[in-house]
N, CA, C and O atoms as CSV, one atom per row, in Angstrom:
chain,resi,resn,atom,element,x,y,z
A,1,MET,N,N,15.659,-29.554,4.059
A,1,MET,CA,C,15.172,-29.158,5.368
A,1,MET,C,C,13.714,-28.726,5.259
A,1,MET,O,O,13.360,-27.919,4.399
A,2,MET,N,N,12.894,-29.255,6.114
A,2,MET,CA,C,11.472,-28.940,6.105
A,2,MET,C,C,11.172,-27.925,7.208
A,2,MET,O,O,11.559,-28.114,8.361
A,3,VAL,N,N,10.482,-26.855,6.841
A,3,VAL,CA,C,10.108,-25.841,7.815
A,3,VAL,C,C,8.769,-26.231,8.420
A,3,VAL,O,O,7.871,-26.701,7.722
A,4,ASP,N,N,8.648,-26.035,9.709
A,4,ASP,CA,C,7.394,-26.326,10.400
A,4,ASP,C,C,6.253,-25.523,9.755
A,4,ASP,O,O,6.405,-24.325,9.515
A,5,PRO,N,N,5.124,-26.164,9.475
A,5,PRO,CA,C,4.002,-25.470,8.827
A,5,PRO,C,C,3.480,-24.265,9.614
A,5,PRO,O,O,3.041,-23.280,9.021
A,6,LEU,N,N,3.526,-24.341,10.941
A,6,LEU,CA,C,3.064,-23.204,11.738
A,6,LEU,C,C,4.023,-22.026,11.626
A,6,LEU,O,O,3.591,-20.876,11.550
A,7,ILE,N,N,5.306,-22.308,11.615
A,7,ILE,CA,C,6.306,-21.246,11.432
A,7,ILE,C,C,6.166,-20.658,10.028
A,7,ILE,O,O,6.245,-19.442,9.850
A,8,ALA,N,N,5.960,-21.516,9.039
A,8,ALA,CA,C,5.801,-21.048,7.656
A,8,ALA,C,C,4.583,-20.146,7.528
A,8,ALA,O,O,4.648,-19.116,6.856
A,9,SER,N,N,3.475,-20.513,8.161
A,9,SER,CA,C,2.275,-19.675,8.055
A,9,SER,C,C,2.491,-18.325,8.731
A,9,SER,O,O,1.985,-17.308,8.255
A,10,ALA,N,N,3.236,-18.303,9.830
A,10,ALA,CA,C,3.553,-17.032,10.488
A,10,ALA,C,C,4.435,-16.161,9.596
A,10,ALA,O,O,4.243,-14.947,9.523
A,11,LYS,N,N,5.402,-16.783,8.918
A,11,LYS,CA,C,6.279,-16.023,8.012
A,11,LYS,C,C,5.494,-15.474,6.818
A,11,LYS,O,O,5.714,-14.340,6.392
A,12,LEU,N,N,4.580,-16.283,6.282
A,12,LEU,CA,C,3.757,-15.819,5.154
A,12,LEU,C,C,2.853,-14.668,5.579
A,12,LEU,O,O,2.678,-13.702,4.837
A,13,SER,N,N,2.285,-14.773,6.765
A,13,SER,CA,C,1.447,-13.690,7.281
A,13,SER,C,C,2.268,-12.427,7.482
A,13,SER,O,O,1.795,-11.321,7.221
A,14,SER,N,N,3.494,-12.595,7.945
A,14,SER,CA,C,4.389,-11.456,8.139
A,14,SER,C,C,4.677,-10.753,6.821
A,14,SER,O,O,4.686,-9.523,6.758
A,15,ALA,N,N,4.911,-11.529,5.770
A,15,ALA,CA,C,5.153,-10.939,4.438
A,15,ALA,C,C,3.910,-10.177,3.970
A,15,ALA,O,O,4.024,-9.102,3.382
A,16,GLY,N,N,2.731,-10.732,4.230
A,16,GLY,CA,C,1.492,-10.046,3.877
A,16,GLY,C,C,1.312,-8.755,4.647
A,16,GLY,O,O,0.858,-7.754,4.094
A,17,LEU,N,N,1.667,-8.775,5.928
A,17,LEU,CA,C,1.591,-7.558,6.744
A,17,LEU,C,C,2.512,-6.467,6.207
A,17,LEU,O,O,2.122,-5.303,6.122
A,18,GLU,N,N,3.725,-6.847,5.849
A,18,GLU,CA,C,4.678,-5.875,5.308
A,18,GLU,C,C,4.180,-5.280,3.992
A,18,GLU,O,O,4.295,-4.074,3.773
A,19,ALA,N,N,3.631,-6.118,3.122
A,19,ALA,CA,C,3.144,-5.649,1.826
A,19,ALA,C,C,1.973,-4.684,2.002
A,19,ALA,O,O,1.930,-3.633,1.363
A,20,GLN,N,N,1.026,-5.040,2.864
A,20,GLN,CA,C,-0.137,-4.173,3.066
A,20,GLN,C,C,0.231,-2.897,3.812
A,20,GLN,O,O,-0.387,-1.853,3.605
A,21,SER,N,N,1.224,-2.979,4.668
A,21,SER,CA,C,1.709,-1.780,5.352
A,21,SER,C,C,2.314,-0.799,4.346
A,21,SER,O,O,2.075,0.406,4.423
A,22,ALA,N,N,3.092,-1.320,3.411
A,22,ALA,CA,C,3.666,-0.467,2.356
A,22,ALA,C,C,2.556,0.136,1.503
A,22,ALA,O,O,2.617,1.307,1.127
A,23,ARG,N,N,1.541,-0.671,1.199
A,23,ARG,CA,C,0.401,-0.179,0.408
A,23,ARG,C,C,-0.316,0.952,1.148
A,23,ARG,O,O,-0.685,1.954,0.535
A,24,LEU,N,N,-0.511,0.800,2.449
A,24,LEU,CA,C,-1.165,1.851,3.235
A,24,LEU,C,C,-0.324,3.124,3.277
A,24,LEU,O,O,-0.875,4.225,3.266
A,25,ARG,N,N,0.995,2.990,3.324
A,25,ARG,CA,C,1.870,4.179,3.301
A,25,ARG,C,C,1.721,4.935,1.989
A,25,ARG,O,O,1.654,6.164,1.985
A,26,VAL,N,N,1.668,4.207,0.869
A,26,VAL,CA,C,1.515,4.842,-0.441
A,26,VAL,C,C,0.162,5.548,-0.530
A,26,VAL,O,O,0.078,6.682,-1.001
A,27,ILE,N,N,-0.886,4.878,-0.080
A,27,ILE,CA,C,-2.225,5.482,-0.098
A,27,ILE,C,C,-2.259,6.733,0.770
A,27,ILE,O,O,-2.832,7.748,0.374
A,28,SER,N,N,-1.654,6.669,1.945
A,28,SER,CA,C,-1.619,7.824,2.853
A,28,SER,C,C,-0.912,9.013,2.214
A,28,SER,O,O,-1.338,10.158,2.370
A,29,GLU,N,N,0.164,8.734,1.500
A,29,GLU,CA,C,0.882,9.813,0.818
A,29,GLU,C,C,0.020,10.436,-0.271
A,29,GLU,O,O,0.011,11.655,-0.444
A,30,ASN,N,N,-0.708,9.593,-1.006
A,30,ASN,CA,C,-1.606,10.109,-2.045
A,30,ASN,C,C,-2.690,11.000,-1.444
A,30,ASN,O,O,-2.975,12.080,-1.963
A,31,VAL,N,N,-3.292,10.541,-0.348
A,31,VAL,CA,C,-4.358,11.316,0.301
A,31,VAL,C,C,-3.801,12.641,0.830
A,31,VAL,O,O,-4.435,13.685,0.682
A,32,ALA,N,N,-2.624,12.597,1.441
A,32,ALA,CA,C,-2.017,13.805,2.005
A,32,ALA,C,C,-1.680,14.838,0.936
A,32,ALA,O,O,-1.667,16.036,1.218
A,33,ASN,N,N,-1.410,14.393,-0.278
A,33,ASN,CA,C,-1.015,15.305,-1.354
A,33,ASN,C,C,-2.097,15.525,-2.403
A,33,ASN,O,O,-1.812,16.005,-3.500
A,34,ALA,N,N,-3.325,15.179,-2.073
A,34,ALA,CA,C,-4.432,15.267,-3.035
A,34,ALA,C,C,-4.690,16.692,-3.525
A,34,ALA,O,O,-5.335,16.879,-4.556
A,35,GLN,N,N,-4.200,17.693,-2.805
A,35,GLN,CA,C,-4.399,19.094,-3.214
A,35,GLN,C,C,-3.075,19.815,-3.497
A,35,GLN,O,O,-3.054,21.039,-3.630
A,36,SER,N,N,-1.991,19.073,-3.587
A,36,SER,CA,C,-0.671,19.680,-3.768
A,36,SER,C,C,-0.409,20.031,-5.234
A,36,SER,O,O,-0.155,19.159,-6.065
A,37,THR,N,N,-0.477,21.306,-5.519
A,37,THR,CA,C,-0.195,21.772,-6.883
A,37,THR,C,C,1.297,22.060,-7.009
A,37,THR,O,O,2.043,21.982,-6.033
A,38,GLY,N,N,1.714,22.393,-8.225
A,38,GLY,CA,C,3.110,22.761,-8.446
A,38,GLY,C,C,3.440,24.069,-7.753
A,38,GLY,O,O,2.548,24.753,-7.251
A,39,ARG,N,N,4.708,24.417,-7.724
A,39,ARG,CA,C,5.128,25.647,-7.033
A,39,ARG,C,C,5.335,26.827,-7.976
A,39,ARG,O,O,5.319,27.986,-7.562
A,40,THR,N,N,5.528,26.506,-9.248
A,40,THR,CA,C,5.784,27.578,-10.214
A,40,THR,C,C,4.718,27.550,-11.309
A,40,THR,O,O,4.077,26.519,-11.512
A,41,PRO,N,N,4.517,28.652,-12.011
A,41,PRO,CA,C,3.483,28.704,-13.050
A,41,PRO,C,C,3.629,27.583,-14.090
A,41,PRO,O,O,4.691,27.412,-14.690
A,42,GLY,N,N,2.546,26.827,-14.291
A,42,GLY,CA,C,2.517,25.767,-15.288
A,42,GLY,C,C,3.191,24.474,-14.881
A,42,GLY,O,O,3.235,23.528,-15.667
A,43,SER,N,N,3.721,24.412,-13.656
A,43,SER,CA,C,4.437,23.202,-13.238
A,43,SER,C,C,3.468,22.076,-12.900
A,43,SER,O,O,2.291,22.301,-12.618
A,44,ASP,N,N,4.003,20.857,-12.938
A,44,ASP,CA,C,3.182,19.690,-12.634
A,44,ASP,C,C,2.932,19.591,-11.135
A,44,ASP,O,O,3.793,19.948,-10.329
A,45,PRO,N,N,1.754,19.108,-10.767
A,45,PRO,CA,C,1.445,18.898,-9.352
A,45,PRO,C,C,1.961,17.538,-8.876
A,45,PRO,O,O,2.699,16.856,-9.587
A,46,TYR,N,N,1.563,17.165,-7.681
A,46,TYR,CA,C,1.879,15.843,-7.149
A,46,TYR,C,C,1.259,14.792,-8.071
A,46,TYR,O,O,0.101,14.917,-8.466
A,47,ALA,N,N,2.019,13.774,-8.405
A,47,ALA,CA,C,1.516,12.662,-9.221
A,47,ALA,C,C,1.222,11.487,-8.302
A,47,ALA,O,O,2.051,11.102,-7.478
A,48,ARG,N,N,0.050,10.932,-8.453
A,48,ARG,CA,C,-0.384,9.794,-7.637
A,48,ARG,C,C,0.619,8.650,-7.750
A,48,ARG,O,O,1.092,8.325,-8.839
A,49,LYS,N,N,0.933,8.047,-6.608
A,49,LYS,CA,C,1.838,6.895,-6.596
A,49,LYS,C,C,1.017,5.611,-6.634
A,49,LYS,O,O,-0.111,5.563,-6.143
A,50,THR,N,N,1.596,4.581,-7.221
A,50,THR,CA,C,0.979,3.259,-7.274
A,50,THR,C,C,1.965,2.257,-6.685
A,50,THR,O,O,3.164,2.523,-6.595
A,51,ILE,N,N,1.447,1.115,-6.290
A,51,ILE,CA,C,2.303,0.071,-5.743
A,51,ILE,C,C,1.974,-1.235,-6.455
A,51,ILE,O,O,0.810,-1.545,-6.709
A,52,THR,N,N,3.006,-1.984,-6.767
A,52,THR,CA,C,2.851,-3.269,-7.441
A,52,THR,C,C,3.515,-4.338,-6.587
A,52,THR,O,O,4.593,-4.136,-6.028
A,53,PHE,N,N,2.842,-5.480,-6.501
A,53,PHE,CA,C,3.377,-6.595,-5.732
A,53,PHE,C,C,3.872,-7.693,-6.653
A,53,PHE,O,O,3.500,-7.761,-7.824
A,54,LYS,N,N,4.718,-8.551,-6.103
A,54,LYS,CA,C,5.182,-9.713,-6.850
A,54,LYS,C,C,5.117,-10.934,-5.933
A,54,LYS,O,O,5.187,-10.827,-4.709
A,55,SER,N,N,4.984,-12.073,-6.558
A,55,SER,CA,C,4.977,-13.330,-5.825
A,55,SER,C,C,6.403,-13.856,-5.806
A,55,SER,O,O,7.074,-13.905,-6.837
A,56,GLU,N,N,6.857,-14.248,-4.624
A,56,GLU,CA,C,8.217,-14.781,-4.482
A,56,GLU,C,C,8.142,-16.189,-3.918
A,56,GLU,O,O,7.395,-16.451,-2.975
A,57,LEU,N,N,8.905,-17.077,-4.490
A,57,LEU,CA,C,8.954,-18.445,-3.983
A,57,LEU,C,C,10.008,-18.529,-2.889
A,57,LEU,O,O,11.186,-18.252,-3.116
A,58,ASP,N,N,9.567,-18.910,-1.712
A,58,ASP,CA,C,10.490,-19.132,-0.602
A,58,ASP,C,C,10.773,-20.631,-0.571
A,58,ASP,O,O,9.943,-21.418,-0.117
A,59,ARG,N,N,11.931,-21.010,-1.049
A,59,ARG,CA,C,12.269,-22.433,-1.164
A,59,ARG,C,C,12.325,-23.135,0.192
A,59,ARG,O,O,11.949,-24.302,0.301
A,60,ALA,N,N,12.784,-22.443,1.211
A,60,ALA,CA,C,12.866,-23.053,2.536
A,60,ALA,C,C,11.482,-23.413,3.061
A,60,ALA,O,O,11.298,-24.461,3.680
A,61,MET,N,N,10.510,-22.536,2.811
A,61,MET,CA,C,9.145,-22.799,3.264
A,61,MET,C,C,8.370,-23.647,2.269
A,61,MET,O,O,7.385,-24.294,2.626
A,62,GLY,N,N,8.821,-23.638,1.018
A,62,GLY,CA,C,8.097,-24.357,-0.020
A,62,GLY,C,C,6.774,-23.708,-0.360
A,62,GLY,O,O,5.805,-24.390,-0.695
A,63,ALA,N,N,6.734,-22.385,-0.272
A,63,ALA,CA,C,5.488,-21.662,-0.532
A,63,ALA,C,C,5.781,-20.328,-1.208
A,63,ALA,O,O,6.889,-19.800,-1.124
A,64,SER,N,N,4.769,-19.799,-1.875
A,64,SER,CA,C,4.887,-18.473,-2.479
A,64,SER,C,C,4.552,-17.415,-1.447
A,64,SER,O,O,3.632,-17.573,-0.645
A,65,SER,N,N,5.299,-16.354,-1.481
A,65,SER,CA,C,5.107,-15.238,-0.573
A,65,SER,C,C,4.908,-13.970,-1.397
A,65,SER,O,O,5.075,-13.991,-2.616
A,66,VAL,N,N,4.560,-12.888,-0.755
A,66,VAL,CA,C,4.332,-11.627,-1.456
A,66,VAL,C,C,5.395,-10.614,-1.038
A,66,VAL,O,O,5.873,-10.621,0.096
A,67,ALA,N,N,5.751,-9.745,-1.980
A,67,ALA,CA,C,6.701,-8.662,-1.702
A,67,ALA,C,C,6.360,-7.486,-2.604
A,67,ALA,O,O,5.678,-7.646,-3.616
A,68,VAL,N,N,6.837,-6.308,-2.234
A,68,VAL,CA,C,6.634,-5.123,-3.065
A,68,VAL,C,C,7.558,-5.222,-4.264
A,68,VAL,O,O,8.766,-5.402,-4.112
A,69,LYS,N,N,6.991,-5.105,-5.457
A,69,LYS,CA,C,7.787,-5.130,-6.682
A,69,LYS,C,C,8.321,-3.734,-6.962
A,69,LYS,O,O,9.521,-3.540,-7.156
A,70,GLU,N,N,7.407,-2.758,-6.980
A,70,GLU,CA,C,7.851,-1.379,-7.213
A,70,GLU,C,C,6.786,-0.390,-6.785
A,70,GLU,O,O,5.598,-0.705,-6.718
A,71,ILE,N,N,7.248,0.816,-6.497
A,71,ILE,CA,C,6.346,1.929,-6.257
A,71,ILE,C,C,6.502,2.826,-7.481
A,71,ILE,O,O,7.574,3.373,-7.738
A,72,GLY,N,N,5.418,2.962,-8.223
A,72,GLY,CA,C,5.459,3.699,-9.486
A,72,GLY,C,C,4.656,4.981,-9.437
A,72,GLY,O,O,4.268,5.460,-8.372
A,73,ARG,N,N,4.420,5.518,-10.608
A,73,ARG,CA,C,3.721,6.786,-10.753
A,73,ARG,C,C,2.551,6.587,-11.700
A,73,ARG,O,O,2.705,5.982,-12.762
A,74,ASP,N,N,1.383,7.091,-11.324
A,74,ASP,CA,C,0.188,7.008,-12.153
A,74,ASP,C,C,0.325,8.019,-13.298
A,74,ASP,O,O,0.548,9.207,-13.063
A,75,ASP,N,N,0.190,7.538,-14.529
A,75,ASP,CA,C,0.377,8.403,-15.693
A,75,ASP,C,C,-0.919,9.031,-16.215
A,75,ASP,O,O,-0.924,9.628,-17.291
A,76,THR,N,N,-2.021,8.901,-15.461
A,76,THR,CA,C,-3.255,9.533,-15.942
A,76,THR,C,C,-3.052,11.044,-15.975
A,76,THR,O,O,-2.305,11.592,-15.164
A,77,PRO,N,N,-3.720,11.718,-16.915
A,77,PRO,CA,C,-3.515,13.168,-17.045
A,77,PRO,C,C,-3.973,13.934,-15.793
A,77,PRO,O,O,-4.878,13.513,-15.072
A,78,PHE,N,N,-3.319,15.057,-15.573
A,78,PHE,CA,C,-3.695,15.907,-14.448
A,78,PHE,C,C,-4.940,16.702,-14.822
A,78,PHE,O,O,-4.993,17.278,-15.909
A,79,PRO,N,N,-5.944,16.746,-13.943
A,79,PRO,CA,C,-7.090,17.612,-14.234
A,79,PRO,C,C,-6.647,19.071,-14.169
A,79,PRO,O,O,-5.727,19.415,-13.427
A,80,VAL,N,N,-7.296,19.911,-14.938
A,80,VAL,CA,C,-6.934,21.330,-14.984
A,80,VAL,C,C,-8.121,22.147,-14.480
A,80,VAL,O,O,-9.274,21.849,-14.790
A,81,GLU,N,N,-7.816,23.180,-13.699
A,81,GLU,CA,C,-8.854,24.010,-13.095
A,81,GLU,C,C,-8.475,25.482,-13.246
A,81,GLU,O,O,-7.301,25.843,-13.164
A,82,TYR,N,N,-9.477,26.320,-13.467
A,82,TYR,CA,C,-9.233,27.753,-13.582
A,82,TYR,C,C,-9.087,28.339,-12.182
A,82,TYR,O,O,-10.024,28.300,-11.385
A,83,ASP,N,N,-7.900,28.885,-11.887
A,83,ASP,CA,C,-7.613,29.483,-10.581
A,83,ASP,C,C,-6.476,30.489,-10.772
A,83,ASP,O,O,-5.330,30.212,-10.420
A,84,PRO,N,N,-6.801,31.661,-11.333
A,84,PRO,CA,C,-5.743,32.630,-11.682
A,84,PRO,C,C,-4.926,33.141,-10.497
A,84,PRO,O,O,-3.811,33.623,-10.699
A,85,GLY,N,N,-5.443,33.053,-9.266
A,85,GLY,CA,C,-4.707,33.537,-8.100
A,85,GLY,C,C,-3.701,32.533,-7.552
A,85,GLY,O,O,-2.919,32.860,-6.659
A,86,ASN,N,N,-3.717,31.335,-8.072
A,86,ASN,CA,C,-2.823,30.285,-7.582
A,86,ASN,C,C,-1.410,30.509,-8.135
A,86,ASN,O,O,-1.261,30.828,-9.315
A,87,PRO,N,N,-0.366,30.346,-7.302
A,87,PRO,CA,C,1.014,30.529,-7.786
A,87,PRO,C,C,1.399,29.554,-8.904
A,87,PRO,O,O,2.329,29.821,-9.665
A,88,ALA,N,N,0.684,28.421,-9.005
A,88,ALA,CA,C,0.991,27.440,-10.038
A,88,ALA,C,C,0.198,27.685,-11.331
A,88,ALA,O,O,0.303,26.904,-12.276
A,89,ALA,N,N,-0.589,28.758,-11.377
A,89,ALA,CA,C,-1.404,29.052,-12.564
A,89,ALA,C,C,-0.516,29.460,-13.735
A,89,ALA,O,O,0.456,30.198,-13.575
A,90,ASP,N,N,-0.882,28.952,-14.933
A,90,ASP,CA,C,-0.136,29.348,-16.132
A,90,ASP,C,C,-0.635,30.705,-16.611
A,90,ASP,O,O,-1.426,31.349,-15.921
A,91,GLU,N,N,-0.185,31.151,-17.788
A,91,GLU,CA,C,-0.553,32.480,-18.300
A,91,GLU,C,C,-2.055,32.626,-18.552
A,91,GLU,O,O,-2.557,33.748,-18.625
A,92,ASN,N,N,-2.784,31.505,-18.687
A,92,ASN,CA,C,-4.235,31.543,-18.892
A,92,ASN,C,C,-5.017,31.373,-17.588
A,92,ASN,O,O,-6.247,31.334,-17.606
A,93,GLY,N,N,-4.316,31.272,-16.463
A,93,GLY,CA,C,-4.977,31.111,-15.173
A,93,GLY,C,C,-5.344,29.670,-14.852
A,93,GLY,O,O,-6.067,29.414,-13.889
A,94,MET,N,N,-4.854,28.733,-15.646
A,94,MET,CA,C,-5.173,27.324,-15.439
A,94,MET,C,C,-4.127,26.662,-14.540
A,94,MET,O,O,-2.928,26.902,-14.681
A,95,VAL,N,N,-4.598,25.829,-13.619
A,95,VAL,CA,C,-3.724,25.140,-12.662
A,95,VAL,C,C,-3.913,23.638,-12.830
A,95,VAL,O,O,-5.037,23.136,-12.858
A,96,LYS,N,N,-2.797,22.937,-12.942
A,96,LYS,CA,C,-2.852,21.466,-12.977
A,96,LYS,C,C,-3.043,20.961,-11.555
A,96,LYS,O,O,-2.320,21.349,-10.637
A,97,LYS,N,N,-4.036,20.085,-11.391
A,97,LYS,CA,C,-4.334,19.499,-10.080
A,97,LYS,C,C,-3.790,18.071,-10.036
A,97,LYS,O,O,-3.623,17.452,-11.087
A,98,PRO,N,N,-3.512,17.533,-8.850
A,98,PRO,CA,C,-3.031,16.151,-8.749
A,98,PRO,C,C,-4.045,15.156,-9.322
A,98,PRO,O,O,-5.251,15.396,-9.283
A,99,ASN,N,N,-3.550,14.058,-9.846
A,99,ASN,CA,C,-4.417,13.029,-10.435
A,99,ASN,C,C,-4.854,12.008,-9.376
A,99,ASN,O,O,-4.949,10.813,-9.656
A,100,VAL,N,N,-5.113,12.488,-8.177
A,100,VAL,CA,C,-5.543,11.650,-7.059
A,100,VAL,C,C,-7.060,11.701,-6.973
A,100,VAL,O,O,-7.645,12.774,-6.822
A,101,ASN,N,N,-7.693,10.539,-7.070
A,101,ASN,CA,C,-9.144,10.429,-6.923
A,101,ASN,C,C,-9.405,9.896,-5.519
A,101,ASN,O,O,-9.071,8.752,-5.210
A,102,MET,N,N,-10.000,10.727,-4.675
A,102,MET,CA,C,-10.189,10.346,-3.274
A,102,MET,C,C,-11.076,9.110,-3.117
A,102,MET,O,O,-10.880,8.328,-2.186
A,103,LEU,N,N,-12.031,8.926,-3.998
A,103,LEU,CA,C,-12.900,7.747,-3.926
A,103,LEU,C,C,-12.088,6.462,-4.125
A,103,LEU,O,O,-12.276,5.479,-3.407
A,104,ILE,N,N,-11.195,6.486,-5.095
A,104,ILE,CA,C,-10.325,5.329,-5.348
A,104,ILE,C,C,-9.384,5.105,-4.171
A,104,ILE,O,O,-9.176,3.968,-3.749
A,105,GLU,N,N,-8.819,6.175,-3.645
A,105,GLU,CA,C,-7.889,6.044,-2.517
A,105,GLU,C,C,-8.592,5.464,-1.294
A,105,GLU,O,O,-8.024,4.621,-0.599
A,106,MET,N,N,-9.817,5.902,-1.023
A,106,MET,CA,C,-10.554,5.390,0.135
A,106,MET,C,C,-10.913,3.907,-0.050
A,106,MET,O,O,-10.843,3.123,0.897
A,107,ALA,N,N,-11.296,3.532,-1.271
A,107,ALA,CA,C,-11.598,2.126,-1.547
A,107,ALA,C,C,-10.337,1.271,-1.400
A,107,ALA,O,O,-10.382,0.188,-0.815
A,108,ASP,N,N,-9.212,1.762,-1.934
A,108,ASP,CA,C,-7.936,1.046,-1.791
A,108,ASP,C,C,-7.535,0.923,-0.321
A,108,ASP,O,O,-7.018,-0.108,0.109
A,109,MET,N,N,-7.783,1.990,0.441
A,109,MET,CA,C,-7.418,1.977,1.856
A,109,MET,C,C,-8.240,0.937,2.613
A,109,MET,O,O,-7.705,0.220,3.459
A,110,ARG,N,N,-9.516,0.851,2.318
A,110,ARG,CA,C,-10.361,-0.142,2.991
A,110,ARG,C,C,-9.909,-1.556,2.645
A,110,ARG,O,O,-9.843,-2.422,3.517
A,111,GLU,N,N,-9.600,-1.786,1.379
A,111,GLU,CA,C,-9.153,-3.117,0.954
A,111,GLU,C,C,-7.814,-3.478,1.603
A,111,GLU,O,O,-7.635,-4.598,2.084
A,112,ALA,N,N,-6.883,-2.535,1.615
A,112,ALA,CA,C,-5.572,-2.783,2.227
A,112,ALA,C,C,-5.724,-3.029,3.725
A,112,ALA,O,O,-5.053,-3.895,4.286
A,113,ASN,N,N,-6.599,-2.275,4.366
A,113,ASN,CA,C,-6.825,-2.440,5.796
A,113,ASN,C,C,-7.413,-3.818,6.095
A,113,ASN,O,O,-7.009,-4.469,7.058
A,114,ARG,N,N,-8.358,-4.261,5.282
A,114,ARG,CA,C,-8.945,-5.593,5.472
A,114,ARG,C,C,-7.908,-6.695,5.254
A,114,ARG,O,O,-7.870,-7.674,5.999
A,115,SER,N,N,-7.082,-6.534,4.247
A,115,SER,CA,C,-6.033,-7.524,3.996
A,115,SER,C,C,-5.027,-7.546,5.148
A,115,SER,O,O,-4.563,-8.610,5.558
A,116,TYR,N,N,-4.698,-6.371,5.658
A,116,TYR,CA,C,-3.782,-6.283,6.796
A,116,TYR,C,C,-4.378,-7.011,7.998
A,116,TYR,O,O,-3.697,-7.790,8.665
A,117,GLN,N,N,-5.657,-6.749,8.265
A,117,GLN,CA,C,-6.332,-7.389,9.395
A,117,GLN,C,C,-6.371,-8.914,9.233
A,117,GLN,O,O,-6.177,-9.648,10.202
A,118,ALA,N,N,-6.622,-9.385,8.012
A,118,ALA,CA,C,-6.670,-10.827,7.759
A,118,ALA,C,C,-5.302,-11.462,8.026
A,118,ALA,O,O,-5.225,-12.529,8.635
A,119,ASN,N,N,-4.236,-10.820,7.579
A,119,ASN,CA,C,-2.888,-11.337,7.828
A,119,ASN,C,C,-2.550,-11.302,9.315
A,119,ASN,O,O,-1.902,-12.212,9.831
A,120,LEU,N,N,-2.989,-10.257,9.996
A,120,LEU,CA,C,-2.757,-10.152,11.430
A,120,LEU,C,C,-3.487,-11.274,12.169
A,120,LEU,O,O,-2.945,-11.856,13.109
A,121,GLN,N,N,-4.706,-11.575,11.748
A,121,GLN,CA,C,-5.465,-12.655,12.369
A,121,GLN,C,C,-4.778,-14.006,12.140
A,121,GLN,O,O,-4.727,-14.841,13.043
A,122,MET,N,N,-4.252,-14.215,10.930
A,122,MET,CA,C,-3.515,-15.457,10.648
A,122,MET,C,C,-2.278,-15.566,11.538
A,122,MET,O,O,-1.948,-16.651,12.018
A,123,MET,N,N,-1.607,-14.456,11.753
A,123,MET,CA,C,-0.424,-14.439,12.623
A,123,MET,C,C,-0.824,-14.821,14.044
A,123,MET,O,O,-0.140,-15.615,14.690
A,124,LYS,N,N,-1.923,-14.263,14.531
A,124,LYS,CA,C,-2.406,-14.581,15.878
A,124,LYS,C,C,-2.775,-16.057,15.988
A,124,LYS,O,O,-2.474,-16.697,16.995
A,125,GLN,N,N,-3.420,-16.596,14.967
A,125,GLN,CA,C,-3.819,-18.001,14.976
A,125,GLN,C,C,-2.593,-18.916,15.001
A,125,GLN,O,O,-2.555,-19.891,15.751
A,126,ALA,N,N,-1.602,-18.597,14.182
A,126,ALA,CA,C,-0.380,-19.406,14.145
A,126,ALA,C,C,0.315,-19.369,15.502
A,126,ALA,O,O,0.787,-20.396,15.989
A,127,ARG,N,N,0.376,-18.192,16.108
A,127,ARG,CA,C,1.005,-18.057,17.418
A,127,ARG,C,C,0.254,-18.865,18.479
A,127,ARG,O,O,0.866,-19.520,19.322
A,128,ALA,N,N,-1.074,-18.809,18.426
A,128,ALA,CA,C,-1.893,-19.561,19.384
A,128,ALA,C,C,-1.689,-21.072,19.202
A,128,ALA,O,O,-1.630,-21.819,20.179
A,129,MET,N,N,-1.582,-21.509,17.946
A,129,MET,CA,C,-1.370,-22.938,17.692
A,129,MET,C,C,0.018,-23.376,18.149
A,129,MET,O,O,0.173,-24.483,18.664
A,130,ILE,N,N,1.014,-22.541,17.973
A,130,ILE,CA,C,2.368,-22.857,18.448
A,130,ILE,C,C,2.366,-22.959,19.967
A,130,ILE,O,O,2.963,-23.876,20.531
A,131,SER,N,N,1.694,-22.017,20.631
A,131,SER,CA,C,1.601,-22.055,22.098
A,131,SER,C,C,0.883,-23.312,22.569
A,131,SER,O,O,1.302,-23.943,23.539
A,132,ALA,N,N,-0.201,-23.677,21.883
A,132,ALA,CA,C,-0.941,-24.883,22.256
A,132,ALA,C,C,-0.078,-26.130,22.076
A,132,ALA,O,O,-0.137,-27.052,22.890
A,133,THR,N,N,0.716,-26.158,21.022
A,133,THR,CA,C,1.620,-27.295,20.787
A,133,THR,C,C,2.655,-27.403,21.892
A,133,THR,O,O,2.937,-28.497,22.380
A,134,ILE,N,N,3.220,-26.275,22.288
A,134,ILE,CA,C,4.211,-26.253,23.379
A,134,ILE,C,C,3.563,-26.727,24.677
A,134,ILE,O,O,4.166,-27.496,25.426
A,135,ASP,N,N,2.335,-26.271,24.947
A,135,ASP,CA,C,1.621,-26.705,26.172
A,135,ASP,C,C,1.381,-28.211,26.151
A,135,ASP,O,O,1.511,-28.872,27.181
A,136,LEU,N,N,1.031,-28.759,24.987
A,136,LEU,CA,C,0.797,-30.190,24.866
A,136,LEU,C,C,2.086,-30.978,25.111
A,136,LEU,O,O,2.060,-32.044,25.727
A,137,MET,N,N,3.194,-30.455,24.634
A,137,MET,CA,C,4.472,-31.137,24.798
A,137,MET,C,C,4.935,-31.117,26.262
A,137,MET,O,O,5.613,-32.040,26.712
A,138,ARG,N,N,4.570,-30.076,26.991
A,138,ARG,CA,C,4.952,-29.970,28.411
A,138,ARG,C,C,4.178,-30.968,29.250
A,138,ARG,O,O,4.732,-31.595,30.152
A,139,GLY,N,N,2.887,-31.114,28.950
A,139,GLY,CA,C,2.027,-31.918,29.817
A,139,GLY,C,C,1.888,-33.286,29.302
A,139,GLY,O,O,1.198,-34.107,29.907
């Protein structure tokens, strides 16, 4: 069975939208927790989340699509800061801070947003072409 190329392009764009939406959710969570320290003395703070994608072959469409492979945890070390008044401070007054770099998160957010917009534009184009085809068939 052969899938219509316009329908296939809409489905591929949809998969891209879902993947970039998940990426934006992960980035948003990282940004929201960029200052979240542990609750008890010496405890670990929020650990930055990462997202990995995988390519999936859709046999019906005869094309590769994208999907979320996993949402993982960034293993880079937590920066440490002297803040003896913080509830998460250890016996030396040191507090582990989240390993979230706002510059990286903002760059990732811009890239994910651009990819989302590109997939959305492809979806709009496919829809417009399907509508034009239907109009041609009517007249």
